[in-house]
PDB file of C-alpha atoms in Angstrom:
ATOM      1  CA  UNK A1220     -45.726  -4.477  27.885  1.00 50.00           C
ATOM      2  CA  UNK A1221     -49.315  -4.539  27.269  1.00 59.00           C
ATOM      3  CA  UNK A1222     -50.700  -7.561  26.183  1.00 60.00           C
ATOM      4  CA  UNK A1223     -52.173  -5.737  23.168  1.00 51.00           C
ATOM      5  CA  UNK A1224     -49.160  -4.666  22.208  1.00 54.00           C
ATOM      6  CA  UNK A1225     -47.284  -8.086  23.084  1.00 56.00           C
ATOM      7  CA  UNK A1226     -49.343  -9.577  20.793  1.00 55.00           C
ATOM      8  CA  UNK A1227     -49.460  -7.233  18.167  1.00 58.00           C
ATOM      9  CA  UNK A1228     -45.581  -7.976  17.873  1.00 61.00           C
ATOM     10  CA  UNK A1229     -45.677 -11.779  18.799  1.00 66.00           C
ATOM     11  CA  UNK A1230     -45.453 -12.267  14.759  1.00 64.00           C
ATOM     12  CA  UNK A1231     -44.123  -9.712  13.823  1.00 72.00           C
ATOM     13  CA  UNK A1232     -41.095  -9.833  11.085  1.00 80.00           C
ATOM     14  CA  UNK A1233     -37.235  -8.418  12.022  1.00 82.00           C
ATOM     15  CA  UNK A1234     -38.090  -5.316   9.968  1.00 85.00           C
ATOM     16  CA  UNK A1235     -41.372  -4.760  11.803  1.00 87.00           C
ATOM     17  CA  UNK A1236     -39.641  -5.238  15.352  1.00 90.00           C
ATOM     18  CA  UNK A1237     -37.107  -2.459  13.778  1.00 91.00           C
ATOM     19  CA  UNK A1238     -39.990  -0.152  13.082  1.00 92.00           C
ATOM     20  CA  UNK A1239     -41.686  -0.640  16.486  1.00 92.00           C
ATOM     21  CA  UNK A1240     -37.925   0.189  18.081  1.00 95.00           C
ATOM     22  CA  UNK A1241     -38.029   3.292  16.311  1.00 95.00           C
ATOM     23  CA  UNK A1242     -41.521   3.788  17.493  1.00 95.00           C
ATOM     24  CA  UNK A1243     -40.635   3.681  20.883  1.00 96.00           C
ATOM     25  CA  UNK A1244     -37.295   6.418  20.252  1.00 97.00           C
ATOM     26  CA  UNK A1245     -40.348   8.550  19.213  1.00 97.00           C
ATOM     27  CA  UNK A1246     -42.150   7.857  22.474  1.00 97.00           C
ATOM     28  CA  UNK A1247     -39.736   8.924  24.259  1.00 98.00           C
ATOM     29  CA  UNK A1248     -38.329  11.858  22.828  1.00 98.00           C
ATOM     30  CA  UNK A1249     -41.669  13.297  22.380  1.00 98.00           C
ATOM     31  CA  UNK A1250     -42.309  12.782  26.121  1.00 98.00           C
ATOM     32  CA  UNK A1251     -38.632  14.214  26.921  1.00 97.00           C
ATOM     33  CA  UNK A1252     -39.552  17.216  24.674  1.00 97.00           C
ATOM     34  CA  UNK A1253     -43.061  17.723  27.256  1.00 97.00           C
ATOM     35  CA  UNK A1254     -41.426  17.239  30.030  1.00 97.00           C
ATOM     36  CA  UNK A1255     -39.086  19.920  29.004  1.00 97.00           C
ATOM     37  CA  UNK A1256     -41.947  22.104  28.763  1.00 96.00           C
ATOM     38  CA  UNK A1257     -43.411  21.060  31.851  1.00 96.00           C
ATOM     39  CA  UNK A1258     -40.017  22.098  33.078  1.00 96.00           C
ATOM     40  CA  UNK A1259     -39.830  18.517  34.866  1.00 97.00           C
ATOM     41  CA  UNK A1260     -35.833  17.371  34.476  1.00 96.00           C
ATOM     42  CA  UNK A1261     -37.148  14.149  36.315  1.00 97.00           C
ATOM     43  CA  UNK A1262     -39.332  12.771  33.663  1.00 97.00           C
ATOM     44  CA  UNK A1263     -37.554  14.548  30.703  1.00 97.00           C
ATOM     45  CA  UNK A1264     -33.780  12.792  31.975  1.00 97.00           C
ATOM     46  CA  UNK A1265     -35.901   9.079  32.109  1.00 97.00           C
ATOM     47  CA  UNK A1266     -37.660   9.575  28.789  1.00 97.00           C
ATOM     48  CA  UNK A1267     -34.112  10.632  27.480  1.00 97.00           C
ATOM     49  CA  UNK A1268     -32.594   7.289  28.880  1.00 97.00           C
ATOM     50  CA  UNK A1269     -35.176   5.160  27.718  1.00 97.00           C
ATOM     51  CA  UNK A1270     -34.920   6.899  24.187  1.00 97.00           C
ATOM     52  CA  UNK A1271     -30.807   5.960  24.667  1.00 97.00           C
ATOM     53  CA  UNK A1272     -31.233   2.580  25.555  1.00 97.00           C
ATOM     54  CA  UNK A1273     -33.179   1.649  22.616  1.00 96.00           C
ATOM     55  CA  UNK A1274     -30.690   3.415  20.269  1.00 97.00           C
ATOM     56  CA  UNK A1275     -27.725   1.782  22.216  1.00 96.00           C
ATOM     57  CA  UNK A1276     -29.653  -1.886  21.218  1.00 95.00           C
ATOM     58  CA  UNK A1277     -29.958  -1.175  17.722  1.00 94.00           C
ATOM     59  CA  UNK A1278     -26.425  -0.045  17.443  1.00 94.00           C
ATOM     60  CA  UNK A1279     -25.557  -3.263  19.067  1.00 93.00           C
ATOM     61  CA  UNK A1280     -27.796  -5.250  16.587  1.00 91.00           C
ATOM     62  CA  UNK A1281     -26.126  -4.348  13.342  1.00 91.00           C
ATOM     63  CA  UNK A1282     -24.208  -6.571  11.499  1.00 89.00           C
ATOM     64  CA  UNK A1283     -21.125  -5.323   9.744  1.00 89.00           C
ATOM     65  CA  UNK A1284     -19.950  -8.228   8.384  1.00 89.00           C
ATOM     66  CA  UNK A1285     -23.141  -8.536   6.856  1.00 88.00           C
ATOM     67  CA  UNK A1286     -24.767  -5.259   6.303  1.00 86.00           C
ATOM     68  CA  UNK A1287     -21.866  -3.821   4.742  1.00 91.00           C
ATOM     69  CA  UNK A1288     -22.228  -0.069   3.940  1.00 91.00           C
ATOM     70  CA  UNK A1289     -25.614   0.659   4.671  1.00 90.00           C
ATOM     71  CA  UNK A1290     -24.897  -0.957   8.669  1.00 90.00           C
ATOM     72  CA  UNK A1291     -22.195   1.655   8.677  1.00 94.00           C
ATOM     73  CA  UNK A1292     -24.542   4.527   7.713  1.00 94.00           C
ATOM     74  CA  UNK A1293     -26.919   3.164  10.614  1.00 94.00           C
ATOM     75  CA  UNK A1294     -23.862   2.963  12.784  1.00 94.00           C
ATOM     76  CA  UNK A1295     -23.080   6.703  12.198  1.00 96.00           C
ATOM     77  CA  UNK A1296     -26.513   7.874  12.186  1.00 96.00           C
ATOM     78  CA  UNK A1297     -27.171   6.137  15.670  1.00 96.00           C
ATOM     79  CA  UNK A1298     -23.769   7.818  16.868  1.00 96.00           C
ATOM     80  CA  UNK A1299     -24.883  11.407  15.676  1.00 96.00           C
ATOM     81  CA  UNK A1300     -28.482  10.874  17.168  1.00 97.00           C
ATOM     82  CA  UNK A1301     -27.409   9.924  19.946  1.00 97.00           C
ATOM     83  CA  UNK A1302     -25.460  13.175  20.557  1.00 97.00           C
ATOM     84  CA  UNK A1303     -28.428  15.506  19.577  1.00 97.00           C
ATOM     85  CA  UNK A1304     -29.868  14.036  22.027  1.00 97.00           C
ATOM     86  CA  UNK A1305     -27.878  14.129  25.081  1.00 97.00           C
ATOM     87  CA  UNK A1306     -27.040  17.166  23.954  1.00 97.00           C
ATOM     88  CA  UNK A1307     -31.159  18.513  23.667  1.00 97.00           C
ATOM     89  CA  UNK A1308     -31.286  17.016  27.316  1.00 97.00           C
ATOM     90  CA  UNK A1309     -28.259  18.985  28.869  1.00 96.00           C
ATOM     91  CA  UNK A1310     -29.850  22.192  27.285  1.00 97.00           C
ATOM     92  CA  UNK A1311     -33.317  21.156  28.034  1.00 96.00           C
ATOM     93  CA  UNK A1312     -34.196  22.448  24.478  1.00 96.00           C
ATOM     94  CA  UNK A1313     -37.351  21.997  23.210  1.00 96.00           C
ATOM     95  CA  UNK A1314     -35.653  22.685  19.681  1.00 97.00           C
ATOM     96  CA  UNK A1315     -33.480  20.324  19.827  1.00 97.00           C
ATOM     97  CA  UNK A1316     -35.369  18.011  20.536  1.00 97.00           C
ATOM     98  CA  UNK A1317     -37.833  18.610  17.703  1.00 97.00           C
ATOM     99  CA  UNK A1318     -34.980  18.265  15.906  1.00 97.00           C
ATOM    100  CA  UNK A1319     -34.362  14.858  16.849  1.00 97.00           C
ATOM    101  CA  UNK A1320     -37.469  13.297  16.183  1.00 97.00           C
ATOM    102  CA  UNK A1321     -37.562  14.978  12.623  1.00 97.00           C
ATOM    103  CA  UNK A1322     -34.313  13.268  12.238  1.00 96.00           C
ATOM    104  CA  UNK A1323     -35.767   9.291  13.818  1.00 96.00           C
ATOM    105  CA  UNK A1324     -39.106  10.288  12.038  1.00 96.00           C
ATOM    106  CA  UNK A1325     -36.912  10.503   8.526  1.00 95.00           C
ATOM    107  CA  UNK A1326     -35.139   7.064   9.092  1.00 94.00           C
ATOM    108  CA  UNK A1327     -38.329   5.364  10.763  1.00 94.00           C
ATOM    109  CA  UNK A1328     -39.964   6.813   7.935  1.00 94.00           C
ATOM    110  CA  UNK A1329     -37.488   4.561   4.963  1.00 92.00           C
ATOM    111  CA  UNK A1330     -37.822   1.291   7.387  1.00 90.00           C
ATOM    112  CA  UNK A1331     -41.594   1.622   6.764  1.00 91.00           C
ATOM    113  CA  UNK A1332     -41.249   1.635   3.337  1.00 90.00           C
ATOM    114  CA  UNK A1333     -39.105  -1.454   3.386  1.00 85.00           C
ATOM    115  CA  UNK A1334     -41.244  -2.807   5.807  1.00 82.00           C
ATOM    116  CA  UNK A1335     -44.209  -2.709   2.890  1.00 84.00           C
ATOM    117  CA  UNK A1336     -41.625  -4.398  -0.080  1.00 79.00           C
ATOM    118  CA  UNK A1337     -42.799  -8.031   0.200  1.00 78.00           C
ATOM    119  CA  UNK A1338     -39.485  -9.066  -1.223  1.00 75.00           C
ATOM    120  CA  UNK A1339     -37.345  -8.229   1.931  1.00 70.00           C
ATOM    121  CA  UNK A1340     -39.845  -8.433   4.427  1.00 69.00           C
ATOM    122  CA  UNK A1341     -42.275 -11.298   3.457  1.00 67.00           C
ATOM    123  CA  UNK A1342     -45.437 -11.401   5.525  1.00 62.00           C
ATOM    124  CA  UNK A1343     -44.726 -13.897   8.743  1.00 57.00           C
ATOM    125  CA  UNK A1344     -46.309 -17.265   9.243  1.00 48.00           C
ATOM    126  CA  UNK A1345     -49.710 -16.182  10.980  1.00 46.00           C
ATOM    127  CA  UNK A1346     -50.187 -18.423  14.400  1.00 42.00           C
ATOM    128  CA  UNK A1347     -52.025 -16.789  16.280  1.00 44.00           C
ATOM    129  CA  UNK A1348     -54.855 -18.630  17.348  1.00 45.00           C
ATOM    130  CA  UNK A1349     -52.356 -21.767  17.281  1.00 41.00           C
ATOM    131  CA  UNK A1350     -51.400 -24.065  20.360  1.00 44.00           C
ATOM    132  CA  UNK A1351     -47.673 -24.609  21.240  1.00 44.00           C
ATOM    133  CA  UNK A1352     -46.832 -27.112  19.777  1.00 42.00           C
ATOM    134  CA  UNK A1353     -48.880 -26.416  16.557  1.00 38.00           C
ATOM    135  CA  UNK A1354     -46.288 -22.736  16.428  1.00 39.00           C
ATOM    136  CA  UNK A1355     -43.153 -25.337  17.096  1.00 39.00           C
ATOM    137  CA  UNK A1356     -44.400 -27.621  13.928  1.00 34.00           C
ATOM    138  CA  UNK A1357     -45.381 -24.897  12.116  1.00 36.00           C
ATOM    139  CA  UNK A1358     -41.989 -22.725  11.917  1.00 39.00           C
ATOM    140  CA  UNK A1359     -40.120 -26.156  11.687  1.00 39.00           C
ATOM    141  CA  UNK A1360     -40.331 -27.867  14.170  1.00 40.00           C
ATOM    142  CA  UNK A1361     -36.943 -29.229  15.863  1.00 36.00           C
ATOM    143  CA  UNK A1362     -35.273 -26.075  13.892  1.00 36.00           C
ATOM    144  CA  UNK A1363     -36.932 -24.020  16.615  1.00 32.00           C
ATOM    145  CA  UNK A1364     -37.422 -24.302  20.162  1.00 37.00           C
ATOM    146  CA  UNK A1365     -40.297 -22.571  22.523  1.00 34.00           C
ATOM    147  CA  UNK A1366     -37.605 -19.983  23.818  1.00 36.00           C
ATOM    148  CA  UNK A1367     -36.446 -19.013  20.663  1.00 33.00           C
ATOM    149  CA  UNK A1368     -39.767 -18.396  19.328  1.00 34.00           C
ATOM    150  CA  UNK A1369     -40.350 -16.262  22.702  1.00 35.00           C
ATOM    151  CA  UNK A1370     -37.624 -14.512  22.801  1.00 38.00           C
ATOM    152  CA  UNK A1371     -35.731 -11.385  20.644  1.00 37.00           C
ATOM    153  CA  UNK A1372     -33.060 -12.707  18.709  1.00 37.00           C
ATOM    154  CA  UNK A1373     -33.548 -11.196  15.765  1.00 34.00           C
ATOM    155  CA  UNK A1374     -30.440  -9.398  13.989  1.00 37.00           C
ATOM    156  CA  UNK A1375     -31.221  -5.624  12.529  1.00 38.00           C
TER     157      UNK A1375
END
């Protein structure tokens, strides 16, 4: 990941990270669609694999015990979009990729709405420019270790 992207996601909330993952799915679906237009089967497969990897990641992080019905609906969406992408790839259909893009974009836009709600997605602590020790103290000292701050241990 580029330095700019890494820095941009450093202080992101869990909801912001979910939006970023959806943006990644869309980027790879557009790449797969473009590969279909070029007749590039290898490029299509690579882009599809990357999009499916993100979907698998999102599906695996769902917490049915916490999320209830919304988590179940998201699980069904992930299964459906996974199947749509596979079908689009197998038939090398730009139209099917475009439909999958539209579906993912709709759900991504809903996540963006959630990200804009300050009650659901409070502004993250601004840690840019802080030393590692200052970040550690700002995030609660002993409750967070440096590995936790740099890892991705969030759940959607």
